CSV table of C-alpha atoms in Angstrom, one decimal:
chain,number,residue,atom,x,y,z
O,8,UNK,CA,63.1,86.9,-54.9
O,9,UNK,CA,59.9,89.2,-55.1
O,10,UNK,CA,59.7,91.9,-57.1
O,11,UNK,CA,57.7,94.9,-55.7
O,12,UNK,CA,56.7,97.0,-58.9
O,13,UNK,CA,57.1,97.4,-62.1
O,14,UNK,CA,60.1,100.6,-62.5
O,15,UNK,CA,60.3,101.9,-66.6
O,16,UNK,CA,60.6,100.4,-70.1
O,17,UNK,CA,63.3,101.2,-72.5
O,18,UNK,CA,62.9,101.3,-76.1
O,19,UNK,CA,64.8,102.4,-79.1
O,20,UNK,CA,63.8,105.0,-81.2
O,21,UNK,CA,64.6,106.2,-84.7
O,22,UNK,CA,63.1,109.8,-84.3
O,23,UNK,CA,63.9,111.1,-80.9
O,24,UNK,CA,62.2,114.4,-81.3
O,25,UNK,CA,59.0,112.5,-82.6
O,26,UNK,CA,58.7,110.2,-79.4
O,27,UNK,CA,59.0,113.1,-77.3
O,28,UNK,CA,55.9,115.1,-78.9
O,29,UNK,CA,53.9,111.4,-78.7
O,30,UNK,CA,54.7,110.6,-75.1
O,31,UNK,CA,54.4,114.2,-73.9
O,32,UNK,CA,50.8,114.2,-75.7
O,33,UNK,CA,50.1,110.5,-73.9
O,34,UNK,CA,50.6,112.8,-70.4
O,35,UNK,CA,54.5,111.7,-69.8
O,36,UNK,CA,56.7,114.9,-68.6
O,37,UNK,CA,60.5,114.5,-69.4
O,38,UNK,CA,62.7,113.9,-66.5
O,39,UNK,CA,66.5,114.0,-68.2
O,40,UNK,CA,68.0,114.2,-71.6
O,41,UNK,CA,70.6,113.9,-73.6
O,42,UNK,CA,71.5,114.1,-77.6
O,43,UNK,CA,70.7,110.2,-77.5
O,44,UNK,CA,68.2,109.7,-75.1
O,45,UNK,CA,65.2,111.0,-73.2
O,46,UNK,CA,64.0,109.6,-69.5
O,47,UNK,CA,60.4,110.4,-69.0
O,48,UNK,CA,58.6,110.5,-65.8
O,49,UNK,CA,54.6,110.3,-64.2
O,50,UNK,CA,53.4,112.7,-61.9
O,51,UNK,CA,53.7,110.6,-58.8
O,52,UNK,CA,56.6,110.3,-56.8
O,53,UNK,CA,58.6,108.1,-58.9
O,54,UNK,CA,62.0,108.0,-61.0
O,55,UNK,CA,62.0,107.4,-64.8
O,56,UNK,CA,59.3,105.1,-66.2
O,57,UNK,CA,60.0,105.3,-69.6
O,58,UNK,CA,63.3,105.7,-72.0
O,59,UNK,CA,63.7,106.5,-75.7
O,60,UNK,CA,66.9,105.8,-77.1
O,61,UNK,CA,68.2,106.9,-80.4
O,62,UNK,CA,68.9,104.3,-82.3
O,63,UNK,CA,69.7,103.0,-86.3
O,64,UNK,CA,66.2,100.9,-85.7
O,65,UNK,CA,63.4,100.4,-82.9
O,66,UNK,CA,64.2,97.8,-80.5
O,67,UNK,CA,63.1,96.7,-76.9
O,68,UNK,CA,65.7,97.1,-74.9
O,69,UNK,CA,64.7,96.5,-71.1
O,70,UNK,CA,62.1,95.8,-69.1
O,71,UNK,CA,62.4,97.5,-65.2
O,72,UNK,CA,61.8,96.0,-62.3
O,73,UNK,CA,61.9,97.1,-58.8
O,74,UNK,CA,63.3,94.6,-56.4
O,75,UNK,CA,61.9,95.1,-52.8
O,76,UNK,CA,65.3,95.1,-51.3
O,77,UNK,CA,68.8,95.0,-52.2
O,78,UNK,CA,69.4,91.7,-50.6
O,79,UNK,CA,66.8,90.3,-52.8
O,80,UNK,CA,68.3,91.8,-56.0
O,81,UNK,CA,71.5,90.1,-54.8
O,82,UNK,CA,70.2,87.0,-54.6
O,83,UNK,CA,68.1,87.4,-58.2
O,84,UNK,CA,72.6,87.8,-59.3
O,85,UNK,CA,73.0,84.5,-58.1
O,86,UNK,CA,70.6,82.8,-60.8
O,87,UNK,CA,73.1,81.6,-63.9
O,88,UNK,CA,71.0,83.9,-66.6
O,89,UNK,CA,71.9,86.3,-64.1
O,90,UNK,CA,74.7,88.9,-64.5
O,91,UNK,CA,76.2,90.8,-61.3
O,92,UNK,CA,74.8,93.6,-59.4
O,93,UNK,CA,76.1,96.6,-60.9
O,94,UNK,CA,75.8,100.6,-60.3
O,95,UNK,CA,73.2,102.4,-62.8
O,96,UNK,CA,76.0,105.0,-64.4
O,97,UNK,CA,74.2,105.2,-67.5
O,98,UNK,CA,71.1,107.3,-66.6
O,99,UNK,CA,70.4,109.5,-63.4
O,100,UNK,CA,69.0,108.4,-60.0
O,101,UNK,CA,71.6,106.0,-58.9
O,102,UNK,CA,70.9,102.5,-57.7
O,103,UNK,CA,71.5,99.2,-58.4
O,104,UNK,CA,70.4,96.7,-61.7
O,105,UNK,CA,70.2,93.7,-62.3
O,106,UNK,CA,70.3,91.9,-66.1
O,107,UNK,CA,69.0,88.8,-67.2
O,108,UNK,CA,67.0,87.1,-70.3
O,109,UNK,CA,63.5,85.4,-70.0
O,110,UNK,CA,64.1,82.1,-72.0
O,111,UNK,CA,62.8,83.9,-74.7
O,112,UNK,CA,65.2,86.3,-74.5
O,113,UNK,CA,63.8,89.6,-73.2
O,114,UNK,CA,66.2,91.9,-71.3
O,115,UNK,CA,65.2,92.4,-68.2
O,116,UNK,CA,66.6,94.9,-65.6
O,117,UNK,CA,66.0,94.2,-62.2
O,118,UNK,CA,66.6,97.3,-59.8
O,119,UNK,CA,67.0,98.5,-56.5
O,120,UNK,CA,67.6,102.1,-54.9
O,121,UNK,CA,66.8,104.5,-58.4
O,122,UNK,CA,65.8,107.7,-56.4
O,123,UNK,CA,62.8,109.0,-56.6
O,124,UNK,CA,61.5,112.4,-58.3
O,125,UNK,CA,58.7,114.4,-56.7
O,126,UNK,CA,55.4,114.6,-57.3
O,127,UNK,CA,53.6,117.0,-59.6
O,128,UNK,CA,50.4,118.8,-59.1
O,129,UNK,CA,47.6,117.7,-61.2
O,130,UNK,CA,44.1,117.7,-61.3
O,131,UNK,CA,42.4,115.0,-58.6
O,132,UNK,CA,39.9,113.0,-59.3
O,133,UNK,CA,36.5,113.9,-59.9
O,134,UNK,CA,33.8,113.8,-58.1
O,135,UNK,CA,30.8,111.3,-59.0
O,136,UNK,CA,27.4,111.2,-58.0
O,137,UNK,CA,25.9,108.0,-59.0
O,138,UNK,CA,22.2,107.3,-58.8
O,139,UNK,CA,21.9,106.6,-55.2
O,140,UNK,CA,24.8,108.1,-53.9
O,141,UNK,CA,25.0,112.1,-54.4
O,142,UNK,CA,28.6,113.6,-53.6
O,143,UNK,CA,28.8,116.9,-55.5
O,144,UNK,CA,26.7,119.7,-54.2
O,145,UNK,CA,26.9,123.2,-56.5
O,146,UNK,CA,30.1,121.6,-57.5
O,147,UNK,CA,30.3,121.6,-61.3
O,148,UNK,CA,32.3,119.1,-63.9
O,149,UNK,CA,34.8,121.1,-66.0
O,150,UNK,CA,38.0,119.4,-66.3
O,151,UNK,CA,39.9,121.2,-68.7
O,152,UNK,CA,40.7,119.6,-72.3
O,153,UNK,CA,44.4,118.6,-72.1
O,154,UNK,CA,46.6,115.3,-72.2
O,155,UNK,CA,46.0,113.0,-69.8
O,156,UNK,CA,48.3,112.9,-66.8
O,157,UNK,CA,50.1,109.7,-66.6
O,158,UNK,CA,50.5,108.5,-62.7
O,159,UNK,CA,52.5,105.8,-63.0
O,160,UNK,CA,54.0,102.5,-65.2
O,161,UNK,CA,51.3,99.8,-64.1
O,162,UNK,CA,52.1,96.8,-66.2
O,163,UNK,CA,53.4,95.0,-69.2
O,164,UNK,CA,52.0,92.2,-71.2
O,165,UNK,CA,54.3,89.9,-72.6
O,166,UNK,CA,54.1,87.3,-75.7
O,167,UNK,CA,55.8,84.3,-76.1
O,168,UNK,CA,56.8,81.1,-78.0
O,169,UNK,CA,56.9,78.9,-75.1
O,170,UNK,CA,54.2,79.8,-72.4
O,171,UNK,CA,54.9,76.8,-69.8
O,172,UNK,CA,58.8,78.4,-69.5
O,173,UNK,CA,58.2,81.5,-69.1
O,174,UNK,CA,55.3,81.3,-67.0
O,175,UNK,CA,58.0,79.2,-64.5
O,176,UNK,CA,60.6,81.6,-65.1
O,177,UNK,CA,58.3,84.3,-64.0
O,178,UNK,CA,57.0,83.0,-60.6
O,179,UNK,CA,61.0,81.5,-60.3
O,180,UNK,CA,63.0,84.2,-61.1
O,181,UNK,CA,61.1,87.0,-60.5
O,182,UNK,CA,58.2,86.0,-57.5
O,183,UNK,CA,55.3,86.4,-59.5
O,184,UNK,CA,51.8,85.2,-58.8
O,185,UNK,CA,49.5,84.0,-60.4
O,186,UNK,CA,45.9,85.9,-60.3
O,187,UNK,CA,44.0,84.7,-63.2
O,188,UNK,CA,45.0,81.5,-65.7
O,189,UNK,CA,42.9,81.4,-68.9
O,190,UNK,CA,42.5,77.5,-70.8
O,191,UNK,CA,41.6,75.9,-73.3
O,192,UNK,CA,39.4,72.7,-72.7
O,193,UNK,CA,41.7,71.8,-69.7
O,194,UNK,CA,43.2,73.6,-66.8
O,195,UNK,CA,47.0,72.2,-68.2
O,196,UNK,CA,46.2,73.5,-71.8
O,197,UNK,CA,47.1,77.4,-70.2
O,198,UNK,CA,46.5,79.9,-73.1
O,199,UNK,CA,47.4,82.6,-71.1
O,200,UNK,CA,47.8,84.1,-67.2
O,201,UNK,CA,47.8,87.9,-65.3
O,202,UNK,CA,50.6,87.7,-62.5
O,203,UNK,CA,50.7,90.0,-59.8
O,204,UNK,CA,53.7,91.0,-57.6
O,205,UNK,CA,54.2,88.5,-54.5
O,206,UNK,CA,55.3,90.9,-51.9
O,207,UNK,CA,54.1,91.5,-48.1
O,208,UNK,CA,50.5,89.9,-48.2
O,209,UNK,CA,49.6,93.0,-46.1
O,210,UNK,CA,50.0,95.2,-48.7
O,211,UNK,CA,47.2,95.4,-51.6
O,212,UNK,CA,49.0,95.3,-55.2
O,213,UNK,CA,47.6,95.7,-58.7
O,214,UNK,CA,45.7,92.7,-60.1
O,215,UNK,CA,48.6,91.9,-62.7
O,216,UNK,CA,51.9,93.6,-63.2
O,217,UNK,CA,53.0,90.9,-66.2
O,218,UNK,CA,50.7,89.4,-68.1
O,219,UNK,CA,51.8,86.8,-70.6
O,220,UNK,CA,50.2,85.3,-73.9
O,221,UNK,CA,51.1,83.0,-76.7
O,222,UNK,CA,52.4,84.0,-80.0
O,223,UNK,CA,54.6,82.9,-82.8
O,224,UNK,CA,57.3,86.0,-81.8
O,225,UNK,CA,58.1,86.4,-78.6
O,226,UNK,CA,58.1,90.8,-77.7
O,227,UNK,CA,56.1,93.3,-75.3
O,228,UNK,CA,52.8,93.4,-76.3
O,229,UNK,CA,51.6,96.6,-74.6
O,230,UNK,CA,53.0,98.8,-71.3
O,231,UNK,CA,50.2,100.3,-70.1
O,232,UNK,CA,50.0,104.1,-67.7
O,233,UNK,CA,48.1,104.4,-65.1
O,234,UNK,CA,45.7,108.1,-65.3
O,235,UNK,CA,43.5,109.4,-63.0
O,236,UNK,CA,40.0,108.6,-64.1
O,237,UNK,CA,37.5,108.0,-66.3
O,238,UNK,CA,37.0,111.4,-67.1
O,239,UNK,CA,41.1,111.5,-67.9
O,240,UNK,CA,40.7,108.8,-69.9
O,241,UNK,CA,38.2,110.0,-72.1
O,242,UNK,CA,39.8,113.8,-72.6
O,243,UNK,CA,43.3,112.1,-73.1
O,244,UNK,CA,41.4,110.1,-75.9
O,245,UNK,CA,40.1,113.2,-77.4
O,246,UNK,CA,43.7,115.3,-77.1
O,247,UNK,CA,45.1,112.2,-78.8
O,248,UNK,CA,43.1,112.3,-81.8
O,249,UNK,CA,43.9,115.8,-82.0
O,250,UNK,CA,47.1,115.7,-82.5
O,251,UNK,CA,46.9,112.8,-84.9
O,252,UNK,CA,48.2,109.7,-83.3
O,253,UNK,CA,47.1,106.1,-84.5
O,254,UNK,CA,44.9,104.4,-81.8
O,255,UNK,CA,44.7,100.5,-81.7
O,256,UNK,CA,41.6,99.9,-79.3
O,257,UNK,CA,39.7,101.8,-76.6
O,258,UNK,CA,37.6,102.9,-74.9
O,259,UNK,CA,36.3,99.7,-73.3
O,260,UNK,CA,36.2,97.9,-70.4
O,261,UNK,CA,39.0,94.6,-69.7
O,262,UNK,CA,37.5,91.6,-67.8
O,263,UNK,CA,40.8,90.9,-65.8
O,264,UNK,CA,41.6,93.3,-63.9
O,265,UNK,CA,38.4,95.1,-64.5
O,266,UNK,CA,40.3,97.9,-66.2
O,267,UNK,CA,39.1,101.0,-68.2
O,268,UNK,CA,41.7,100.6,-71.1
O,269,UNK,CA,42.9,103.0,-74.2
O,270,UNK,CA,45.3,101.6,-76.7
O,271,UNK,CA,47.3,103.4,-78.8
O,272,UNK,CA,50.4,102.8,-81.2
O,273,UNK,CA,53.4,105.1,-80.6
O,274,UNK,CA,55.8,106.5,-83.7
O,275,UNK,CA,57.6,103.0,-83.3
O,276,UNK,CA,54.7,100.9,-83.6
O,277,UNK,CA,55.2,99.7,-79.9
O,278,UNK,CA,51.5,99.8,-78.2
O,279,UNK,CA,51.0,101.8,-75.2
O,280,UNK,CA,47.9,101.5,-72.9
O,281,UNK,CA,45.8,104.8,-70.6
O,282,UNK,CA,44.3,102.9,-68.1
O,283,UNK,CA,42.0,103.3,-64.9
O,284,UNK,CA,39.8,101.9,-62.0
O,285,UNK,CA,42.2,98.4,-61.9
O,286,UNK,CA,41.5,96.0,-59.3
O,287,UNK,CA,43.6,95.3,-56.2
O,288,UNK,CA,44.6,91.9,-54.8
O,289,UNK,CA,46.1,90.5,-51.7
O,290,UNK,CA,49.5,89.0,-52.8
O,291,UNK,CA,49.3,85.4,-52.3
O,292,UNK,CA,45.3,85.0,-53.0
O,293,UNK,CA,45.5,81.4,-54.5
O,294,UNK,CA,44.5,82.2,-58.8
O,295,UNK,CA,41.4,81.7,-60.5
O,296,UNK,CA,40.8,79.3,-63.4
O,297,UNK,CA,38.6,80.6,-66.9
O,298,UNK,CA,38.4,78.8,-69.7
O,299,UNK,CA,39.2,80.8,-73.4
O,300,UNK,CA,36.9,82.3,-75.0
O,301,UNK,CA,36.2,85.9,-77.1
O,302,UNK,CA,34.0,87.3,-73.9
O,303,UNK,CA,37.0,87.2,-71.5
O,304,UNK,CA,38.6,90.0,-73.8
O,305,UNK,CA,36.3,93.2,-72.3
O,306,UNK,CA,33.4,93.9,-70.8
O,307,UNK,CA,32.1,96.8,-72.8
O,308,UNK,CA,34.1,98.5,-75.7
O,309,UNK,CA,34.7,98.5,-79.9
O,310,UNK,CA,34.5,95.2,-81.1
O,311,UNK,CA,37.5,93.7,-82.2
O,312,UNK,CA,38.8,90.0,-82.4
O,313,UNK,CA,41.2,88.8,-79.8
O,314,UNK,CA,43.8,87.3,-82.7
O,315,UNK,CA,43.7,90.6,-84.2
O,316,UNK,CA,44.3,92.4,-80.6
O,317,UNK,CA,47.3,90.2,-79.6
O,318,UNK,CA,49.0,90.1,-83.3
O,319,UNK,CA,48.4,94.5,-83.5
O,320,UNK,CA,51.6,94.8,-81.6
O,321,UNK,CA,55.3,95.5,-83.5
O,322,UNK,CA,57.4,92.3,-83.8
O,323,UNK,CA,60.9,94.2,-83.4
O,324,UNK,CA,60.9,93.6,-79.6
């Protein structure tokens, strides 16, 4: 039953107007609204990638995921966590949805047919002559100092309380794959694992598209935006400071998945991710063993421990 992508998050929000100003500044544009909720969008052709709710308290409230056809999201309905395939009334675009609980409990929406918006101009990517390779000839570097643009929902990383369930449930229910397993002493002792979507092994997909890690709570740790570039990156950094957001971590360089990576808290305390130059996999390219250890965290980047990295995230998911 694969899944092909990962479609939005939906969160709960306490102060609608304040996650609009924070996820416009992190490079989001608003697709819909209402009085209780806001659909954002990225500037590729997409639907809604992210939803605030209003709500009495923050709370996760789904994890989307796109199924690569609708006779595969009918047969994720027949699973007995599963509920029926139902119409998406609730927000615009259409389509068909899926619910259903991880064994820890987190919603997930599993979707088919959402239509999808049309791209938005933005700036391409720049230009880079490296040492031996020269590209840009009386072509000069002045990107202009605004938020970065968000292309797309690449991934989520999940934490749980019971890492051998979930990591079934994962490949089971949702035709994950796993890319990379971390361990600790031996290969059964898994500590944690990036799983990336198992679609047409033709196709190149991102590295991971769910990652999952141990903890005492079981919530999303991060959802992380794809952007641009480096140079996107870097300006979205400074616009963020600007306005005064928190940040958690960034800018470094992850291991797995090789990704440029800038963390930052939103009003909620949820943590949300800029991120660039990922890898690409074949789907289906059998996964790679490494054992634990505080290297495997980033290449290049602030220091920071890895307990204090995974335990930064809110714990009302």
């Amino acid at each position: 039953m694969p899944v092909a992508d990962i479609a939005y998050m939906v969160y709960d929000h306490v102060d609608l107007q304040e996650a609009e100003r924070f996820f416009q500044d992190f490079g989001l544009k608003v697709a819909y609204r209402s009085e209780t909720e806001i659909g954002f969008r990225p500037s590729l052709e997409r639907g809604y990638c992210y939803v605030a709710r209003k709500a009495d308290k923050p709370a996760l409230v789904a994890i989307g995921m796109r199924m690569t056809s609708l006779e595969a999201l009918e047969a994720v309905a027949q699973f007995p966590e599963a509920s029926a395939v139902e119409p998406i009334t609730d927000r615009p675009g259409g389509g068909h949805r899926v619910r259903l609980h991880s064994p820890d409990g987190l919603p997930f929406e599993l979707t088919y047919g959402i239509e999808a918006l049309p791209p938005l101009e933005h700036r391409k990517a720049l230009h880079i002559n490296t040492g031996n390779h020269k590209v840009r000839h009386g072509e000069f570097q002045r990107p202009d100092f605004e938020p970065a643009t968000v292309l797309r929902l690449g991934h989520v990383a999940l934490l749980t309380k019971d890492f051998p369930a979930n990591f079934e449930w994962l490949q089971s229910r949702l035709g994950m794959q796993p890319t990379d397993i971390i361990f600790d002493g031996t290969h059964d002792q898994k500590v944690g694992a990036f799983l990336h979507c198992g679609r047409c092994p033709s196709e190149w997909t991102d590295h991971h598209t769910l990652a999952l890690f141990p903890s005492d709570t079981p919530r999303v740790h991060h959802c992380s935006f794809e952007v641009e570039d480096i140079d996107s990156e870097f300006i979205g950094n400074k616009w963020m400071q600007k306005q005064g957001w928190r940040p958690l971590w960034g800018i470094g360089r992850h291991v797995f998945g090789s990704q440029i990576f800038d963390y930052w808290f939103d009003p909620a305390g949820n943590v949300v991710e800029h991120f660039t130059d990922g890898d690409l996999i074949r789907p289906g390219t059998p996964e790679t063993y490494h054992q634990a250890n505080e290297t495997s965290l980033y290449m290049w980047g602030p220091p920071i421990e890895a307990e204090n990295f995974v335990e930064a995230a809110a714990k009302h998911g």
